[in-house]
Coordinates of C-alpha atoms and ligand atoms in Angstrom, one line a residue:
X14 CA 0.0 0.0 0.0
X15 CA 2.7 2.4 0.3
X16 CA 3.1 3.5 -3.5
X17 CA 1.3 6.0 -5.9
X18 CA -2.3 6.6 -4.5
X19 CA -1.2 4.9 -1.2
X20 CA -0.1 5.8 2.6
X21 CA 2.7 8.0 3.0
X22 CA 6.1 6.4 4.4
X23 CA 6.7 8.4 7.5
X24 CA 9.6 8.6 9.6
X25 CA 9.9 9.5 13.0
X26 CA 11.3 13.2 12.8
X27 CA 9.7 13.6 9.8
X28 CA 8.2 17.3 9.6
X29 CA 4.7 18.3 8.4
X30 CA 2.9 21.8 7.7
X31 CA 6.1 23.5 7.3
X32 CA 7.4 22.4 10.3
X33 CA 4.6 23.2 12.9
X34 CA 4.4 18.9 13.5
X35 CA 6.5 16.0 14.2
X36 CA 5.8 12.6 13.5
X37 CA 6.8 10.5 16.8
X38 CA 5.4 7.3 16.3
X39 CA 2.4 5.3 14.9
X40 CA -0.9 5.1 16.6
X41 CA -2.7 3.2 14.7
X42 CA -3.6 2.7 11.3
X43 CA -7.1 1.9 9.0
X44 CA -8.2 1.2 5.5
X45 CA -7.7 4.7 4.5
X46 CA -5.2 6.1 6.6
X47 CA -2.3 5.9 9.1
X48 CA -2.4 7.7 12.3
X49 CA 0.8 9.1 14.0
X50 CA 1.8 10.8 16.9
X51 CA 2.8 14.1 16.6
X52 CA 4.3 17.1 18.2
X53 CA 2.9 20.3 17.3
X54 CA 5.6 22.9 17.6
X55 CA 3.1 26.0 18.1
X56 CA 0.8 24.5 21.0
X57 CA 3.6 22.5 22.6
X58 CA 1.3 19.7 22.6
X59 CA 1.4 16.2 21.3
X60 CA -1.4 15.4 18.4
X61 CA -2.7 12.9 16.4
X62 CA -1.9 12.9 13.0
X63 CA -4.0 11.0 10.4
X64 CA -2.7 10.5 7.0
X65 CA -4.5 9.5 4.6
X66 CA -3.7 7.6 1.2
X67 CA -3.5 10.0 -1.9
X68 CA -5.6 9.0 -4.5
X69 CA -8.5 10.7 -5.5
X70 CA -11.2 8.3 -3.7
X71 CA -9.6 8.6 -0.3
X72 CA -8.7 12.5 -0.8
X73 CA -12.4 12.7 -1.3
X74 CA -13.3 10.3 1.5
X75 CA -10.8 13.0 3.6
X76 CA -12.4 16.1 2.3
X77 CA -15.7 14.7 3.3
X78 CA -14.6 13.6 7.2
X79 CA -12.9 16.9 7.3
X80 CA -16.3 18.8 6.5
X81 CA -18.1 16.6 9.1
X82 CA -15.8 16.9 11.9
X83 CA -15.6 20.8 11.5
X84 CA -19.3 20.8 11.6
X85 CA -18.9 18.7 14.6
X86 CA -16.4 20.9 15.9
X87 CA -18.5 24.1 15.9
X88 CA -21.8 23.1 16.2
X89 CA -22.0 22.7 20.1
X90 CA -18.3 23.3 21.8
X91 CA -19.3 22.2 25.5
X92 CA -20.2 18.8 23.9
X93 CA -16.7 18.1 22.5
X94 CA -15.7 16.3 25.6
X95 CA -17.7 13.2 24.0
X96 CA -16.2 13.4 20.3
X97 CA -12.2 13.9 19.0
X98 CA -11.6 17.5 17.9
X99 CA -10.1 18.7 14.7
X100 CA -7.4 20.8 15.8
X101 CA -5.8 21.9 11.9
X102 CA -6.1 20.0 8.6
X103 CA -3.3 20.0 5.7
X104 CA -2.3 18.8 2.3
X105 CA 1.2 16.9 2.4
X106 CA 3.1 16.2 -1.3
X107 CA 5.1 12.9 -0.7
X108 CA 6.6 10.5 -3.2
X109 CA 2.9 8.6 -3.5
X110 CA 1.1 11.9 -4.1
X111 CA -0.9 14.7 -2.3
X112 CA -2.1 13.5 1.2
X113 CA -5.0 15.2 3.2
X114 CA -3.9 15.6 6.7
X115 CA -5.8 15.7 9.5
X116 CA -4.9 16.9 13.0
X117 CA -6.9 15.8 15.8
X118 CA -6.6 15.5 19.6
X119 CA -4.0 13.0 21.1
X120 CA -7.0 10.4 23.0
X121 CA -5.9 7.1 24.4
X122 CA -6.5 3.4 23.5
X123 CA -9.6 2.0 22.3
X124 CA -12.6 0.4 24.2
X125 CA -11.5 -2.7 22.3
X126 CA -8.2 -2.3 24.3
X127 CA -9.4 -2.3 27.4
X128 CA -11.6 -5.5 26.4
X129 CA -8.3 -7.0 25.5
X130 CA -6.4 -5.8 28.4
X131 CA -9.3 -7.2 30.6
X132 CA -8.8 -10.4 29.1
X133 CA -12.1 -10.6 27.2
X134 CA -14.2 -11.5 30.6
X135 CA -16.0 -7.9 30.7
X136 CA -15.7 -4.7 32.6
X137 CA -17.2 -4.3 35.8
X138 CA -21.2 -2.8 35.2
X139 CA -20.2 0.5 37.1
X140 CA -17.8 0.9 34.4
X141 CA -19.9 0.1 31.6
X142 CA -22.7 2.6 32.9
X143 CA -19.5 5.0 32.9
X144 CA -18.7 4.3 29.2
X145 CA -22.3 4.3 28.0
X146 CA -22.9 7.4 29.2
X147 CA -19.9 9.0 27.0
X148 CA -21.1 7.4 24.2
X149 CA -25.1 8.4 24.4
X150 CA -23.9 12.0 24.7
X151 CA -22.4 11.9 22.2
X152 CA -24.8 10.3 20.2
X153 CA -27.5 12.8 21.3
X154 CA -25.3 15.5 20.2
X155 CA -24.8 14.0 16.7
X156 CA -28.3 13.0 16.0
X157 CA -30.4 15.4 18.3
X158 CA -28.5 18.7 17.1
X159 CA -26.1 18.1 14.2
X160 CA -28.0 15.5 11.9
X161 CA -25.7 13.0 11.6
X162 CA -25.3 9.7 11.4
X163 CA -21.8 7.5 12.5
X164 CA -22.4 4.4 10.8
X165 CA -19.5 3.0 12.1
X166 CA -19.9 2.6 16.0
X167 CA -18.0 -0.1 17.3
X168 CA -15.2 -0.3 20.4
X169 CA -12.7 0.2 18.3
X170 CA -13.8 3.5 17.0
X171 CA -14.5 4.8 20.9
X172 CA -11.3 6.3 22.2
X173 CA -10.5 6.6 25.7
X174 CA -9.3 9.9 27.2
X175 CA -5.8 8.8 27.6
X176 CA -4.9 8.5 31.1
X177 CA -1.2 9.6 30.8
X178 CA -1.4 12.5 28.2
X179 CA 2.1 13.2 27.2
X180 CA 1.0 16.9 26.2
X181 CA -0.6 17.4 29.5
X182 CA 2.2 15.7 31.6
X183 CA 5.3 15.6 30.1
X184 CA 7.4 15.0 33.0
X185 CA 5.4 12.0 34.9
X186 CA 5.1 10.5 31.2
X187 CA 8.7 10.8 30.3
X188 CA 8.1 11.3 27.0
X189 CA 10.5 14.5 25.3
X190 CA 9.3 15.3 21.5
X191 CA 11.9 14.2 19.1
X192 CA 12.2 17.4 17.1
X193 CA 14.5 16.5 13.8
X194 CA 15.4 13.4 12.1
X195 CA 17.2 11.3 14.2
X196 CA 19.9 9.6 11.3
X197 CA 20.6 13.6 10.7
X198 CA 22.6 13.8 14.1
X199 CA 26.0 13.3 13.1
X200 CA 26.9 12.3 16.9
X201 CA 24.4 10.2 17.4
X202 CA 24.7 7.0 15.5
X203 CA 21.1 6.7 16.6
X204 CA 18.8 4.3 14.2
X205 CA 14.8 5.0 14.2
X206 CA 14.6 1.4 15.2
X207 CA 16.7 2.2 18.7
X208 CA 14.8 5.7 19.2
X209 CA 11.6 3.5 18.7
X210 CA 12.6 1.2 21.0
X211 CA 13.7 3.8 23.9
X212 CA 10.3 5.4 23.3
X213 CA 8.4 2.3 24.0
X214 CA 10.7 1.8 27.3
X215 CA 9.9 5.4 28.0
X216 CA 6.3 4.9 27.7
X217 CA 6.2 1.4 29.8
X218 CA 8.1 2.8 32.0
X219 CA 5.5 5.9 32.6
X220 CA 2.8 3.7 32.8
X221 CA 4.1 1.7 35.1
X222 CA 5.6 4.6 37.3
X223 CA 1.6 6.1 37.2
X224 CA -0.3 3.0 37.4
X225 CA 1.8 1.0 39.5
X226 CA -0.7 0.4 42.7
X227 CA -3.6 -0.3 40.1
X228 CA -1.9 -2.3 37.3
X229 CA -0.8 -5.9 37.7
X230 CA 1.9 -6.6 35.5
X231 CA 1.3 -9.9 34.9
X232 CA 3.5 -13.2 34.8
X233 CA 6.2 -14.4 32.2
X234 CA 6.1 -17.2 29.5
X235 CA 3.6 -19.4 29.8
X236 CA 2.0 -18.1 32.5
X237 CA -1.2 -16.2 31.3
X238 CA -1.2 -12.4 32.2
X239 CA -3.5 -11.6 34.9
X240 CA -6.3 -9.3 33.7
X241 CA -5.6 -5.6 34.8
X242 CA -6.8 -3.9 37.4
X243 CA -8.9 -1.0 36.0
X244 CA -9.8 0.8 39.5
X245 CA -9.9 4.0 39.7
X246 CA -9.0 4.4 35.6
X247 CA -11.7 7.4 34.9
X248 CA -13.8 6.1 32.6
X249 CA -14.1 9.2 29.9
X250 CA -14.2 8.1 26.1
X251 CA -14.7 10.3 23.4
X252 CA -16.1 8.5 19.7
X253 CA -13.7 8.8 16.5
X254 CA -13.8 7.4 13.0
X255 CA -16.0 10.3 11.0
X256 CA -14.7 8.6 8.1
X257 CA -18.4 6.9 7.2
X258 CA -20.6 9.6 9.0
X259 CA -23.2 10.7 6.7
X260 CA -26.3 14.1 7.5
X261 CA -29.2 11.8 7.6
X262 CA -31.2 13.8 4.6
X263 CA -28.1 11.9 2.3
X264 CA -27.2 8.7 3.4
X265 CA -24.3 7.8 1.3
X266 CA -24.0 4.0 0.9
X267 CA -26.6 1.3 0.6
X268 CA -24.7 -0.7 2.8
X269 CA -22.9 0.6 6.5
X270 CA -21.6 -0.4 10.0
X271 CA -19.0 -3.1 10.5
X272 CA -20.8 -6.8 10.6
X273 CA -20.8 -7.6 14.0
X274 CA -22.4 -4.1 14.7
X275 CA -24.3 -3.8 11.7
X276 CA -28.5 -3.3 12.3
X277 CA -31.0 -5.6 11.0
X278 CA -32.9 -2.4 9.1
X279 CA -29.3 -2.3 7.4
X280 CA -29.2 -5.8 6.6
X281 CA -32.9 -5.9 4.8
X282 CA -32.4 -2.6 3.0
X283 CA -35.8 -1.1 4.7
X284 CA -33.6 2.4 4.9
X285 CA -31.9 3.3 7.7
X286 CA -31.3 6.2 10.1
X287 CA -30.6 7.5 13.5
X288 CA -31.7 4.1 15.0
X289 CA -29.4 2.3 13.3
X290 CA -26.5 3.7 15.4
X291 CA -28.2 3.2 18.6
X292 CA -28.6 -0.7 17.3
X293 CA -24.9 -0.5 17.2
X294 CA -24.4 1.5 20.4
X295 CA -26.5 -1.6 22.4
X296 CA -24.0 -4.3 20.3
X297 CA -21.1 -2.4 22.0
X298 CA -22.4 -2.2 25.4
X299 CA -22.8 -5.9 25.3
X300 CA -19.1 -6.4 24.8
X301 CA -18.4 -3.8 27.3
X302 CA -20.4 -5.8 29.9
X303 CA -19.6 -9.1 28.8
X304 CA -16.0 -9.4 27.2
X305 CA -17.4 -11.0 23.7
X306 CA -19.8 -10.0 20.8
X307 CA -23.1 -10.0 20.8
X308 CA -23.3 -11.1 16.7
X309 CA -20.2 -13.0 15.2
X310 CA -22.4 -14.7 11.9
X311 CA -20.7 -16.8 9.8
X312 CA -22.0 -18.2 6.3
X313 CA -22.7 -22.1 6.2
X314 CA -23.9 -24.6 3.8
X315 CA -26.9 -23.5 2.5
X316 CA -27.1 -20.1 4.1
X317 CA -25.7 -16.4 4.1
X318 CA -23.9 -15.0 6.7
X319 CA -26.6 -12.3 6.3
X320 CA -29.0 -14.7 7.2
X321 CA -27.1 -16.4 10.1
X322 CA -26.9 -12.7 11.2
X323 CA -30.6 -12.7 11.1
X324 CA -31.4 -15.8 13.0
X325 CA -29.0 -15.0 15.8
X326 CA -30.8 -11.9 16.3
X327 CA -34.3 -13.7 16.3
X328 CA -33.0 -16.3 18.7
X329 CA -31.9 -13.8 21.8
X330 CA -34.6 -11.1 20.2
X331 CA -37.8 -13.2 19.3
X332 CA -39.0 -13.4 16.2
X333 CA -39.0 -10.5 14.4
X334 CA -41.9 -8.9 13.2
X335 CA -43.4 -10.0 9.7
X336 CA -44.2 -6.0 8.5
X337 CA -40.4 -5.8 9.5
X338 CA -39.2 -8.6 8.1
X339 CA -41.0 -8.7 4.8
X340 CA -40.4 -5.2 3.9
X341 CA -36.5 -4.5 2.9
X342 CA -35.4 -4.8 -0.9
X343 CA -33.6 -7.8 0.2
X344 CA -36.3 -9.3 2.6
X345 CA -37.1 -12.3 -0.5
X346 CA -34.1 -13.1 0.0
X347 CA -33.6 -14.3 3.3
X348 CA -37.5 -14.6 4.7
X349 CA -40.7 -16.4 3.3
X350 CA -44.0 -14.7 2.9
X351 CA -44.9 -15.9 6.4
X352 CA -41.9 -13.9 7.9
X353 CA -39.5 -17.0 8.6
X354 CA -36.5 -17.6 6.9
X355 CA -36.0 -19.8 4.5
X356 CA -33.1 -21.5 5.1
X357 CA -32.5 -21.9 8.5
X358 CA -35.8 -23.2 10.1
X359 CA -35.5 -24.2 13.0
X360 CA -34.1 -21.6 15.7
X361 CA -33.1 -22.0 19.6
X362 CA -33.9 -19.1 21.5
X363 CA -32.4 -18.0 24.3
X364 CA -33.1 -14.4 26.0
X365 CA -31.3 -11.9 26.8
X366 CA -31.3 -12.1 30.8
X367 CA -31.0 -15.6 30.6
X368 CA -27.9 -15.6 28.5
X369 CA -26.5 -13.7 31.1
X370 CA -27.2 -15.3 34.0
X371 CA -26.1 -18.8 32.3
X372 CA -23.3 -18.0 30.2
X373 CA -21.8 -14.7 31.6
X374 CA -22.6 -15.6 35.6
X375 CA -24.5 -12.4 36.0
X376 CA -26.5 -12.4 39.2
X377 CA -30.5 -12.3 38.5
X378 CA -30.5 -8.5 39.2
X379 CA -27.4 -7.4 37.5
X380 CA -29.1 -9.7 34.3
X381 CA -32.7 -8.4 34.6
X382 CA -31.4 -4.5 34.9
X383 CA -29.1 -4.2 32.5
X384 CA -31.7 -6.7 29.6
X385 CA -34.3 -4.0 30.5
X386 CA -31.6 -1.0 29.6
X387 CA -30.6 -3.1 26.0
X388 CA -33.7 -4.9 24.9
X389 CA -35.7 -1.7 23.7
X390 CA -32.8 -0.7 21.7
X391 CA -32.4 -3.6 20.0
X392 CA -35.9 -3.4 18.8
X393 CA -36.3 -5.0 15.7
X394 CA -38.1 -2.0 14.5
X395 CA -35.8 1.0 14.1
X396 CA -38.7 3.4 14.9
X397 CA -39.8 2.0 18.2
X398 CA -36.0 2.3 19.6
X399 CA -35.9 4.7 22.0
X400 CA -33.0 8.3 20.8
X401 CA -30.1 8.9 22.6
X402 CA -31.5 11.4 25.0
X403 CA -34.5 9.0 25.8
X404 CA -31.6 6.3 27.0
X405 CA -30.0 8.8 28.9
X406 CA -33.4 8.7 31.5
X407 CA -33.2 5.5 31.6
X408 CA -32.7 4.5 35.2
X409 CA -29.6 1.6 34.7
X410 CA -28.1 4.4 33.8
X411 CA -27.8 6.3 37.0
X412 CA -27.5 3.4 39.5
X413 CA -24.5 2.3 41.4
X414 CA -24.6 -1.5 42.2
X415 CA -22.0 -1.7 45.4
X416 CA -22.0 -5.8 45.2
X417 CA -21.2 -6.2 41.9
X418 CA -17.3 -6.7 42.5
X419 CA -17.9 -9.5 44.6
X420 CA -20.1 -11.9 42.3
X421 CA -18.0 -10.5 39.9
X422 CA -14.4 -11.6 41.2
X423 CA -15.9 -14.8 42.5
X424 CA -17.6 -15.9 38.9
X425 CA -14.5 -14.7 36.8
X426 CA -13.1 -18.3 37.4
X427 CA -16.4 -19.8 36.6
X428 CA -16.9 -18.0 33.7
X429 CA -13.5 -19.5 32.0
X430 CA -14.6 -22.8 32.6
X431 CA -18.0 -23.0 31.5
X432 CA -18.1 -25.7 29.1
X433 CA -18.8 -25.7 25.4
X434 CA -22.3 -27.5 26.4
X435 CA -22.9 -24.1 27.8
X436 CA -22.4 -21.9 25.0
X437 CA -24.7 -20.8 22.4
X438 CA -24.1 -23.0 19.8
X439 CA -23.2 -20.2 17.3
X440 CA -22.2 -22.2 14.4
X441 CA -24.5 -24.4 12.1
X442 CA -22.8 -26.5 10.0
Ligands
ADP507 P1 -9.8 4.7 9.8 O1 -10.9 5.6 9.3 O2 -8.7 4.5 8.8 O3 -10.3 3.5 10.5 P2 -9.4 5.9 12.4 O4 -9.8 7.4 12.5 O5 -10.4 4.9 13.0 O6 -9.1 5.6 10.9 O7 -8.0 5.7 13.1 C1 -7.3 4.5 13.0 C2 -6.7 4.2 14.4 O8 -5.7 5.2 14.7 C3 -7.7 4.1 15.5 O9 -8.3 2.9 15.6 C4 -6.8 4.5 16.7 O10 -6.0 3.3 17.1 C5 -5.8 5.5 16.1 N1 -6.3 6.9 16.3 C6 -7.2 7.5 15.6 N2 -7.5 8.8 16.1 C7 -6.7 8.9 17.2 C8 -6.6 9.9 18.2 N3 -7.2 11.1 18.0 N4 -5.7 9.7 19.2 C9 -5.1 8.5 19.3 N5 -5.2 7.5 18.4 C10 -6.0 7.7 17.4
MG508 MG1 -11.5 3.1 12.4

């Protein structure tokens, strides 16, 4: 990917913008784009730098995020603590072309992460409220005032605030900006690899220093790492990835969201909207609570992974509704006139609260509170879901379940050995 039309090569030290920002090291990267951080010379603050490949489809694909996230941006600043802000946007001429250049705030890892770093067994429910939270204000703010749809929502596109922010605390993070080339120091014999490598000890060594009574290191070899400790980790995320946002009075593509995420309105082709977001908000909040997807389809013999998609949903949903089910431009496809599908037939369902209790070890109450928070969301019909701002009333939201922590540390051994008998049997053939 990194030739004509493709990513930029960047090196750490490299210079952007005539100078203003240095590259420092890579964030992260997606289909369109790489994302470095940077140090921007006139704030004195580290940013993050996305770069995005140069030919014409993704310049346009730029151009159009760039719009969005300004309208974002200006529209209502006191929400901006629950979305990434544009700070400066530039073109860049490189050996594969012209790049658009966008900088944004410096955030922290991603919700999917954490779920990593937690060792796929869910955060604790206090947490999750926390999270939710961030994300429905945002939401609100998106849909309620601005008009706009994400179309992407997923864990990895939720960014936490980072908790050691270079830019804010350069001293307790150790990290100095590297401010020219390193190979152009004739004293140095320095490589990239080396300064790469001191930067990563830097930054361990910061999070360690910060985090050390709450993190747990974890063992060596064979030894499985011990899930971290998340106490006291504030719990503030902001959402990212404007790359697929579309106003809701021109939906772009026919076909959005990431699978997993992706709402059932989306999959049928009955037009989509606001709603479809918040089906992909309640996927996420799932994984939040429970380490693992709600959705993972997979085609079989005889049957789409669209329509494996379908029946999982009908099996922890209910059936869905025949006015729903029949009414998409690709409803013939996966359901009879009757409203079932026609390929898979016979389905095993298995609610919501239930599913938690018996495969997650949530207590009854935990199970009962947090299916009455999801369920109306996942509504098969997209108008009957309650907005953003409704979910925001919602009472799970604003209770504080003391006990939690115990069941919770006492079924996290359960949990990993609850046997395959157990699990939903997610795979047909
Ligand atoms: P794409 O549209 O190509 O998926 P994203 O905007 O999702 O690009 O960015 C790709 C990755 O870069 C993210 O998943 C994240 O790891 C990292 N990243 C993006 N924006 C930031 C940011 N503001 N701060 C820190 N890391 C970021
Ligand atoms: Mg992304």
């Amino acid at each position: 990917s990194y030739r004509k039309g493709g990513y930029h090569a960047v090196r750490i030290g490299d210079s952007f913008a005539g100078g203003r920002y240095i590259a420092q090291k890579k964030l992260g990267w997606g289909q369109f784009s790489t994302v470095w951080l940077a140090y921007d010379n006139q704030s004195s603050e580290y940013v993050a730098l996305k770069i995005q490949k140069s030919a014409p489809q993704f310049a346009e694909a730029a151009l159009h995020e760039i719009e969005v996230l300004s309208a974002i941006a200006t529209g209502d600043p006191s929400k901006m603590n629950y979305v990434v802000r544009l700070v400066d946007h530039f073109k860049h001429a490189g050996p594969n072309g012209q790049h658009l250049c966008m900088v944004l705030e410096f955030l922290g890892d991603s919700l999917l992460r954490l779920i990593k770093y937690n060792r796929y067994k869910g955060l604790e429910l206090n947490k999750v409220r926390e999270i939710c939270k961030c994300i429905l204000t945002a939401l609100d703010y998106l849909h309620g005032k601005l008009g706009l749809i994400h179309s992407d929502l997923k864990p990895e596109n939720i960014l936490l605030n980072s908790t050691i922010n270079p830019s804010k605390d350069p001293i307790r993070s150790g990290l100095t900006p590297i401010l020219e080339r390193p190979e152009g120091n004739p004293n140095g014999g320095v490589t990239i690899n080396n300064i790469e490598k001191k930067l990563k000890q830097r930054a361990r060594r910061a999070v360690a220093r910060i985090s050390e009574r709450r993190v747990s290191m974890g063992g060596v070899g064979a030894v499985p790492k011990p899930a971290r400790c998340l106490d006291g980790i504030d719990m503030r995320c902001k959402v990212v990835d404007f790359g697929n946002a579309c106003w809701v009075d021109s939906p772009i593509a026919e076909e959005i969201q990431t699978r997993q995420y992706r709402a059932p309105e989306v999959i049928l082709q009955v037009g989509y909207s606001f709603p479809a977001d918040m089906w992909s908000f309640a996927c996420t909040a799932f994984e939040l609570a429970t380490g693992e997807m709600m959705f993972t389809p997979k085609g079989g013999q005889g049957f789409s992974e669209d329509e494996d998609h379908l029946a999982l949903m009908m099996e922890l949903l209910g059936k869905m509704p025949r006015k729903i089910a029949t009414s998409g431009a690709r409803s013939k496809d996966y359901f009879d006139r009757y409203g079932d599908l026609k390929r898979i037939r016979r389905l095993k369902y298995w609610s919501l609260d239930r599913l938690l209790v018996d495969k997650y070890k949530f207590s009854d109450t935990d199970a009962r509170e947090f299916a009455d928070f999801l369920c109306p969301i996942l509504d098969f019909d997209p108008e009957k879901r309650p907005t953003a701002q409704q979910c925001l009333q919602h009472p799970w939201l604003n209770m504080d379940n003391q006990t939690h922590e115990e069941v919770n540390s006492e079924s996290s051994v359960g949990k990993m050995n609850v046997g395959m008998s157990n699990l939903k049997i997610q795979l047909r053939n």
